[in-house]
PDB file of C-alpha atoms in Angstrom:
ATOM      1  CA  MET A   1     -14.088 -11.134  18.677  1.00  0.00           C
ATOM      2  CA  ALA A   2     -10.943 -12.997  18.699  1.00  0.00           C
ATOM      3  CA  THR A   3      -7.734 -10.952  18.712  1.00  0.00           C
ATOM      4  CA  PRO A   4      -5.916 -11.563  15.516  1.00  0.00           C
ATOM      5  CA  GLN A   5      -2.422 -13.134  15.697  1.00  0.00           C
ATOM      6  CA  ILE A   6       0.353 -10.731  14.545  1.00  0.00           C
ATOM      7  CA  THR A   7       3.634 -12.296  13.703  1.00  0.00           C
ATOM      8  CA  GLU A   8       7.187 -11.263  12.690  1.00  0.00           C
ATOM      9  CA  SER A   9       9.456 -12.854  10.270  1.00  0.00           C
ATOM     10  CA  THR A  10      11.810 -12.208   7.310  1.00  0.00           C
ATOM     11  CA  VAL A  11      11.818 -13.507   3.868  1.00  0.00           C
ATOM     12  CA  THR A  12      14.447 -13.567   1.132  1.00  0.00           C
ATOM     13  CA  VAL A  13      13.693 -11.482  -2.053  1.00  0.00           C
ATOM     14  CA  GLN A  14      16.192 -11.202  -4.833  1.00  0.00           C
ATOM     15  CA  GLY A  15      18.984 -12.502  -2.568  1.00  0.00           C
ATOM     16  CA  GLN A  16      18.214  -9.943   0.230  1.00  0.00           C
ATOM     17  CA  THR A  17      16.599 -10.323   3.624  1.00  0.00           C
ATOM     18  CA  LEU A  18      13.374  -8.334   4.096  1.00  0.00           C
ATOM     19  CA  PHE A  19      11.421  -8.070   7.538  1.00  0.00           C
ATOM     20  CA  TYR A  20       7.897  -8.417   7.579  1.00  0.00           C
ATOM     21  CA  ARG A  21       4.738  -8.491   9.900  1.00  0.00           C
ATOM     22  CA  GLN A  22       1.575 -10.427   9.206  1.00  0.00           C
ATOM     23  CA  ALA A  23      -1.758 -10.434  10.790  1.00  0.00           C
ATOM     24  CA  GLU A  24      -4.468 -13.114   9.852  1.00  0.00           C
ATOM     25  CA  PRO A  25      -7.995 -13.723  10.995  1.00  0.00           C
ATOM     26  CA  ALA A  26      -8.341 -15.777  14.095  1.00  0.00           C
ATOM     27  CA  GLN A  27     -10.741 -18.149  12.845  1.00  0.00           C
ATOM     28  CA  ALA A  28     -11.802 -17.798   9.111  1.00  0.00           C
ATOM     29  CA  VAL A  29      -9.960 -18.393   5.818  1.00  0.00           C
ATOM     30  CA  PRO A  30      -8.929 -14.916   4.909  1.00  0.00           C
ATOM     31  CA  LYS A  31     -11.302 -12.860   2.267  1.00  0.00           C
ATOM     32  CA  LEU A  32      -8.405 -11.252   0.512  1.00  0.00           C
ATOM     33  CA  THR A  33      -4.722 -10.470   1.020  1.00  0.00           C
ATOM     34  CA  VAL A  34      -3.645  -6.918   1.758  1.00  0.00           C
ATOM     35  CA  LEU A  35       0.094  -5.776   1.138  1.00  0.00           C
ATOM     36  CA  LEU A  36       0.903  -2.595   3.020  1.00  0.00           C
ATOM     37  CA  LEU A  37       4.015  -0.667   2.016  1.00  0.00           C
ATOM     38  CA  HIS A  38       5.285   2.438   3.871  1.00  0.00           C
ATOM     39  CA  GLY A  39       6.907   5.988   3.604  1.00  0.00           C
ATOM     40  CA  ILE A  40      10.353   6.909   3.891  1.00  0.00           C
ATOM     41  CA  ARG A  41      10.120   7.772   7.893  1.00  0.00           C
ATOM     42  CA  PHE A  42       7.861   4.711   8.484  1.00  0.00           C
ATOM     43  CA  SER A  43       8.179   0.970   8.404  1.00  0.00           C
ATOM     44  CA  SER A  44       5.664  -1.973   8.958  1.00  0.00           C
ATOM     45  CA  GLU A  45       5.521  -0.813  12.606  1.00  0.00           C
ATOM     46  CA  THR A  46       3.586   2.173  11.566  1.00  0.00           C
ATOM     47  CA  TRP A  47       0.747  -0.237  10.561  1.00  0.00           C
ATOM     48  CA  LEU A  48       1.055  -2.027  13.920  1.00  0.00           C
ATOM     49  CA  GLN A  49       0.822   1.071  15.798  1.00  0.00           C
ATOM     50  CA  VAL A  50      -2.010   2.704  14.075  1.00  0.00           C
ATOM     51  CA  GLY A  51      -3.972  -0.531  14.285  1.00  0.00           C
ATOM     52  CA  THR A  52      -4.379  -1.206  10.422  1.00  0.00           C
ATOM     53  CA  LEU A  53      -2.939  -4.795  10.822  1.00  0.00           C
ATOM     54  CA  ALA A  54      -5.306  -5.740  13.666  1.00  0.00           C
ATOM     55  CA  THR A  55      -8.255  -3.956  11.982  1.00  0.00           C
ATOM     56  CA  LEU A  56      -7.773  -5.770   8.643  1.00  0.00           C
ATOM     57  CA  ALA A  57      -7.408  -9.114  10.318  1.00  0.00           C
ATOM     58  CA  GLN A  58     -10.246  -8.788  12.645  1.00  0.00           C
ATOM     59  CA  ASN A  59     -12.352  -8.026   9.459  1.00  0.00           C
ATOM     60  CA  GLY A  60     -11.432 -11.262   7.808  1.00  0.00           C
ATOM     61  CA  TYR A  61      -8.312 -10.141   5.672  1.00  0.00           C
ATOM     62  CA  ARG A  62      -4.781 -11.541   5.609  1.00  0.00           C
ATOM     63  CA  ALA A  63      -2.569  -8.272   6.194  1.00  0.00           C
ATOM     64  CA  VAL A  64       1.159  -8.306   5.328  1.00  0.00           C
ATOM     65  CA  ALA A  65       3.266  -5.337   5.972  1.00  0.00           C
ATOM     66  CA  ILE A  66       6.984  -5.312   4.685  1.00  0.00           C
ATOM     67  CA  ASP A  67       9.924  -2.987   5.669  1.00  0.00           C
ATOM     68  CA  LEU A  68      11.104  -1.815   2.265  1.00  0.00           C
ATOM     69  CA  PRO A  69      14.918  -2.264   1.392  1.00  0.00           C
ATOM     70  CA  GLY A  70      17.210   0.174   3.353  1.00  0.00           C
ATOM     71  CA  LEU A  71      14.433   1.137   5.672  1.00  0.00           C
ATOM     72  CA  GLY A  72      12.955  -0.270   9.192  1.00  0.00           C
ATOM     73  CA  ARG A  73      14.509  -3.549  10.102  1.00  0.00           C
ATOM     74  CA  SER A  74      15.249  -4.050   6.234  1.00  0.00           C
ATOM     75  CA  LYS A  75      17.898  -1.465   6.593  1.00  0.00           C
ATOM     76  CA  ASP A  76      20.763  -3.798   5.641  1.00  0.00           C
ATOM     77  CA  ALA A  77      18.918  -4.566   2.202  1.00  0.00           C
ATOM     78  CA  VAL A  78      19.926  -2.371  -0.569  1.00  0.00           C
ATOM     79  CA  ALA A  79      17.142  -0.695  -2.528  1.00  0.00           C
ATOM     80  CA  PRO A  80      16.724  -1.604  -6.247  1.00  0.00           C
ATOM     81  CA  ALA A  81      16.560   2.131  -7.224  1.00  0.00           C
ATOM     82  CA  PRO A  82      17.601   5.453  -5.830  1.00  0.00           C
ATOM     83  CA  VAL A  83      14.870   7.151  -3.651  1.00  0.00           C
ATOM     84  CA  GLY A  84      12.379   8.956  -5.977  1.00  0.00           C
ATOM     85  CA  GLN A  85      13.054   6.844  -9.034  1.00  0.00           C
ATOM     86  CA  PRO A  86      10.828   4.266 -10.190  1.00  0.00           C
ATOM     87  CA  ALA A  87      12.172   0.818  -9.028  1.00  0.00           C
ATOM     88  CA  PRO A  88      11.944  -2.184 -11.288  1.00  0.00           C
ATOM     89  CA  ALA A  89       8.692  -3.894 -11.270  1.00  0.00           C
ATOM     90  CA  ALA A  90      10.271  -7.061 -10.776  1.00  0.00           C
ATOM     91  CA  PHE A  91      11.017  -6.326  -6.997  1.00  0.00           C
ATOM     92  CA  LEU A  92       7.372  -6.247  -5.858  1.00  0.00           C
ATOM     93  CA  LYS A  93       6.580  -9.130  -8.070  1.00  0.00           C
ATOM     94  CA  ALA A  94       9.350 -11.123  -6.140  1.00  0.00           C
ATOM     95  CA  VAL A  95       8.087  -9.825  -2.902  1.00  0.00           C
ATOM     96  CA  SER A  96       4.563 -11.116  -3.951  1.00  0.00           C
ATOM     97  CA  GLU A  97       5.861 -14.523  -4.914  1.00  0.00           C
ATOM     98  CA  ALA A  98       8.167 -15.040  -1.823  1.00  0.00           C
ATOM     99  CA  LEU A  99       5.138 -14.246   0.456  1.00  0.00           C
ATOM    100  CA  CYS A 100       2.641 -16.419  -1.694  1.00  0.00           C
ATOM    101  CA  LEU A 101       0.549 -13.235  -1.788  1.00  0.00           C
ATOM    102  CA  GLY A 102      -1.543 -14.071  -5.097  1.00  0.00           C
ATOM    103  CA  PRO A 103      -3.506 -11.085  -6.330  1.00  0.00           C
ATOM    104  CA  ALA A 104      -3.517  -8.626  -3.515  1.00  0.00           C
ATOM    105  CA  VAL A 105      -4.793  -5.219  -2.326  1.00  0.00           C
ATOM    106  CA  VAL A 106      -1.873  -2.914  -2.294  1.00  0.00           C
ATOM    107  CA  ILE A 107      -1.655  -0.064   0.039  1.00  0.00           C
ATOM    108  CA  SER A 108       1.035   2.373  -0.890  1.00  0.00           C
ATOM    109  CA  PRO A 109       1.759   5.707   0.929  1.00  0.00           C
ATOM    110  CA  SER A 110       4.377   8.202  -0.161  1.00  0.00           C
ATOM    111  CA  LEU A 111       7.881   6.928  -0.811  1.00  0.00           C
ATOM    112  CA  SER A 112       6.418   3.343  -1.831  1.00  0.00           C
ATOM    113  CA  GLY A 113       4.867   4.771  -4.908  1.00  0.00           C
ATOM    114  CA  MET A 114       8.264   4.295  -6.467  1.00  0.00           C
ATOM    115  CA  TYR A 115       7.762   0.459  -6.092  1.00  0.00           C
ATOM    116  CA  SER A 116       3.930   0.107  -6.549  1.00  0.00           C
ATOM    117  CA  LEU A 117       3.418   2.275  -9.648  1.00  0.00           C
ATOM    118  CA  PRO A 118       5.736   0.427 -11.816  1.00  0.00           C
ATOM    119  CA  PHE A 119       4.328  -2.827 -10.444  1.00  0.00           C
ATOM    120  CA  LEU A 120       0.744  -1.786 -11.153  1.00  0.00           C
ATOM    121  CA  LEU A 121       1.596  -0.673 -14.659  1.00  0.00           C
ATOM    122  CA  GLU A 122       3.519  -3.899 -15.524  1.00  0.00           C
ATOM    123  CA  HIS A 123       1.789  -6.531 -13.448  1.00  0.00           C
ATOM    124  CA  SER A 124      -1.854  -5.103 -12.817  1.00  0.00           C
ATOM    125  CA  GLN A 125      -3.092  -8.884 -12.913  1.00  0.00           C
ATOM    126  CA  LEU A 126      -1.348  -9.195  -9.370  1.00  0.00           C
ATOM    127  CA  PHE A 127      -3.535  -6.567  -8.021  1.00  0.00           C
ATOM    128  CA  LYS A 128      -7.047  -7.261  -6.435  1.00  0.00           C
ATOM    129  CA  ALA A 129      -7.111  -3.451  -5.786  1.00  0.00           C
ATOM    130  CA  TYR A 130      -4.697  -0.524  -5.252  1.00  0.00           C
ATOM    131  CA  VAL A 131      -4.933   2.020  -2.476  1.00  0.00           C
ATOM    132  CA  PRO A 132      -2.282   4.838  -3.085  1.00  0.00           C
ATOM    133  CA  VAL A 133      -1.915   7.293  -0.172  1.00  0.00           C
ATOM    134  CA  ALA A 134      -0.350  10.459  -1.531  1.00  0.00           C
ATOM    135  CA  PRO A 135       2.406   8.463  -3.364  1.00  0.00           C
ATOM    136  CA  ILE A 136       5.644   9.659  -4.975  1.00  0.00           C
ATOM    137  CA  CYS A 137       6.452   9.187  -8.667  1.00  0.00           C
ATOM    138  CA  THR A 138       2.940   9.647  -9.997  1.00  0.00           C
ATOM    139  CA  GLU A 139       4.193  12.126 -12.546  1.00  0.00           C
ATOM    140  CA  LYS A 140       6.591   9.705 -13.900  1.00  0.00           C
ATOM    141  CA  PHE A 141       3.844   7.897 -16.009  1.00  0.00           C
ATOM    142  CA  THR A 142       1.346   9.314 -18.569  1.00  0.00           C
ATOM    143  CA  ALA A 143      -2.374   9.669 -18.589  1.00  0.00           C
ATOM    144  CA  GLU A 144      -2.482   7.078 -21.417  1.00  0.00           C
ATOM    145  CA  GLN A 145      -0.539   4.485 -19.305  1.00  0.00           C
ATOM    146  CA  TYR A 146      -2.889   5.119 -16.419  1.00  0.00           C
ATOM    147  CA  ALA A 147      -5.830   5.016 -18.665  1.00  0.00           C
ATOM    148  CA  GLN A 148      -5.127   1.094 -19.587  1.00  0.00           C
ATOM    149  CA  ILE A 149      -5.272  -0.033 -15.984  1.00  0.00           C
ATOM    150  CA  LYS A 150      -8.659  -1.474 -14.837  1.00  0.00           C
ATOM    151  CA  THR A 151      -7.599  -2.175 -11.236  1.00  0.00           C
ATOM    152  CA  PRO A 152     -10.217  -0.910  -8.675  1.00  0.00           C
ATOM    153  CA  THR A 153      -8.476   1.962  -6.966  1.00  0.00           C
ATOM    154  CA  LEU A 154      -8.965   4.002  -3.849  1.00  0.00           C
ATOM    155  CA  ILE A 155      -7.067   7.386  -4.071  1.00  0.00           C
ATOM    156  CA  VAL A 156      -6.330   8.488  -0.347  1.00  0.00           C
ATOM    157  CA  TYR A 157      -5.041  11.967   0.666  1.00  0.00           C
ATOM    158  CA  GLY A 158      -5.298  14.478   3.528  1.00  0.00           C
ATOM    159  CA  ASP A 159      -6.793  17.752   2.622  1.00  0.00           C
ATOM    160  CA  GLN A 160      -3.963  19.544   4.370  1.00  0.00           C
ATOM    161  CA  ASP A 161      -1.296  17.669   2.121  1.00  0.00           C
ATOM    162  CA  VAL A 162      -1.045  20.397  -0.362  1.00  0.00           C
ATOM    163  CA  GLU A 163       1.982  19.226  -2.401  1.00  0.00           C
ATOM    164  CA  LEU A 164       1.882  15.246  -2.771  1.00  0.00           C
ATOM    165  CA  GLY A 165      -1.824  15.009  -1.903  1.00  0.00           C
ATOM    166  CA  GLN A 166      -3.020  17.090  -4.815  1.00  0.00           C
ATOM    167  CA  THR A 167      -0.351  16.154  -7.235  1.00  0.00           C
ATOM    168  CA  SER A 168      -1.082  12.561  -6.839  1.00  0.00           C
ATOM    169  CA  LEU A 169      -4.829  12.878  -6.951  1.00  0.00           C
ATOM    170  CA  ASN A 170      -4.297  14.941 -10.264  1.00  0.00           C
ATOM    171  CA  ASN A 171      -2.185  12.120 -11.875  1.00  0.00           C
ATOM    172  CA  LEU A 172      -4.148   9.067 -10.460  1.00  0.00           C
ATOM    173  CA  ARG A 173      -7.403  10.533 -11.487  1.00  0.00           C
ATOM    174  CA  HIS A 174      -6.740   9.038 -14.734  1.00  0.00           C
ATOM    175  CA  LEU A 175      -7.084   5.541 -13.441  1.00  0.00           C
ATOM    176  CA  PRO A 176     -10.509   4.750 -14.830  1.00  0.00           C
ATOM    177  CA  GLU A 177     -11.864   2.589 -11.752  1.00  0.00           C
ATOM    178  CA  HIS A 178     -10.924   5.005  -8.966  1.00  0.00           C
ATOM    179  CA  GLN A 179     -12.908   6.317  -6.062  1.00  0.00           C
ATOM    180  CA  VAL A 180     -11.331   9.106  -3.802  1.00  0.00           C
ATOM    181  CA  LEU A 181     -10.961   9.184  -0.003  1.00  0.00           C
ATOM    182  CA  MET A 182     -10.123  12.658   1.363  1.00  0.00           C
ATOM    183  CA  LEU A 183      -9.512  12.839   5.020  1.00  0.00           C
ATOM    184  CA  GLN A 184     -10.459  16.203   6.367  1.00  0.00           C
ATOM    185  CA  GLY A 185      -7.979  17.830   8.699  1.00  0.00           C
ATOM    186  CA  ALA A 186      -5.018  15.439   7.770  1.00  0.00           C
ATOM    187  CA  GLY A 187      -1.711  16.086   6.472  1.00  0.00           C
ATOM    188  CA  HIS A 188       0.757  13.831   4.460  1.00  0.00           C
ATOM    189  CA  PRO A 189       0.533  10.649   6.511  1.00  0.00           C
ATOM    190  CA  CYS A 190      -3.199  11.162   6.741  1.00  0.00           C
ATOM    191  CA  TYR A 191      -3.772   7.461   8.123  1.00  0.00           C
ATOM    192  CA  LEU A 192      -1.925   8.554  11.303  1.00  0.00           C
ATOM    193  CA  ASP A 193      -3.832  11.970  11.459  1.00  0.00           C
ATOM    194  CA  LYS A 194      -7.279  10.453  11.115  1.00  0.00           C
ATOM    195  CA  PRO A 195      -6.881   6.549  11.884  1.00  0.00           C
ATOM    196  CA  ASN A 196     -10.701   5.865  12.509  1.00  0.00           C
ATOM    197  CA  GLU A 197     -11.579   7.552   9.112  1.00  0.00           C
ATOM    198  CA  TRP A 198      -8.916   5.800   7.292  1.00  0.00           C
ATOM    199  CA  HIS A 199     -10.026   2.460   8.551  1.00  0.00           C
ATOM    200  CA  ARG A 200     -13.688   3.088   7.831  1.00  0.00           C
ATOM    201  CA  GLY A 201     -12.875   4.212   4.423  1.00  0.00           C
ATOM    202  CA  LEU A 202     -10.643   1.467   3.655  1.00  0.00           C
ATOM    203  CA  LEU A 203     -13.004  -1.177   5.030  1.00  0.00           C
ATOM    204  CA  ALA A 204     -15.876   0.223   2.908  1.00  0.00           C
ATOM    205  CA  PHE A 205     -13.779  -0.017  -0.057  1.00  0.00           C
ATOM    206  CA  LEU A 206     -12.550  -3.558   0.337  1.00  0.00           C
ATOM    207  CA  GLN A 207     -16.214  -4.601   1.132  1.00  0.00           C
ATOM    208  CA  GLN A 208     -17.089  -3.556  -2.506  1.00  0.00           C
ATOM    209  CA  LEU A 209     -14.406  -5.738  -4.105  1.00  0.00           C
ATOM    210  CA  LYS A 210     -15.640  -8.703  -6.162  1.00  0.00           C
TER     211      LYS A 210
END
């Protein structure tokens, strides 16, 4: 299997410079684009180290991982909202447009829920699917709001993540088109604790998408 090429670059979003990494299949035209967000102690480098960028590209997907404003190598950019408050949906919409993502699968752990949830609720047409991994801010929206969203969703959490894992699962269950991937023995950054199970569950979910 040809090794996917992983590149680093920057993109201007709403007048600010954001760093990103991208992995693409070596030969084929990508089946889908996957946008990877990250938690507060992490960055796009996390997805490089755990192998998710390479795994996605090897399986035929374009994978784009950004460093969120104020974090990682985007630390000079100013976040559009305080940590823990829902950010304007226009931010990820601008990211999507700047990176020419089209309808994408959005993987959103922890802190990044403040960006992905408003984006999902206002621009679900820009989502091919949603993969929330114990995100924050799920309690900021109502069951009725979630019930309107028809986006295929894979709710991911570690069974040792007793706070955000359970809270996010209980709230996101109101998304009608959801499946659940519980990683046994895993904590809050469950994809780091159980990378093989994470990749297996993610790829199985992506293969179901029409």
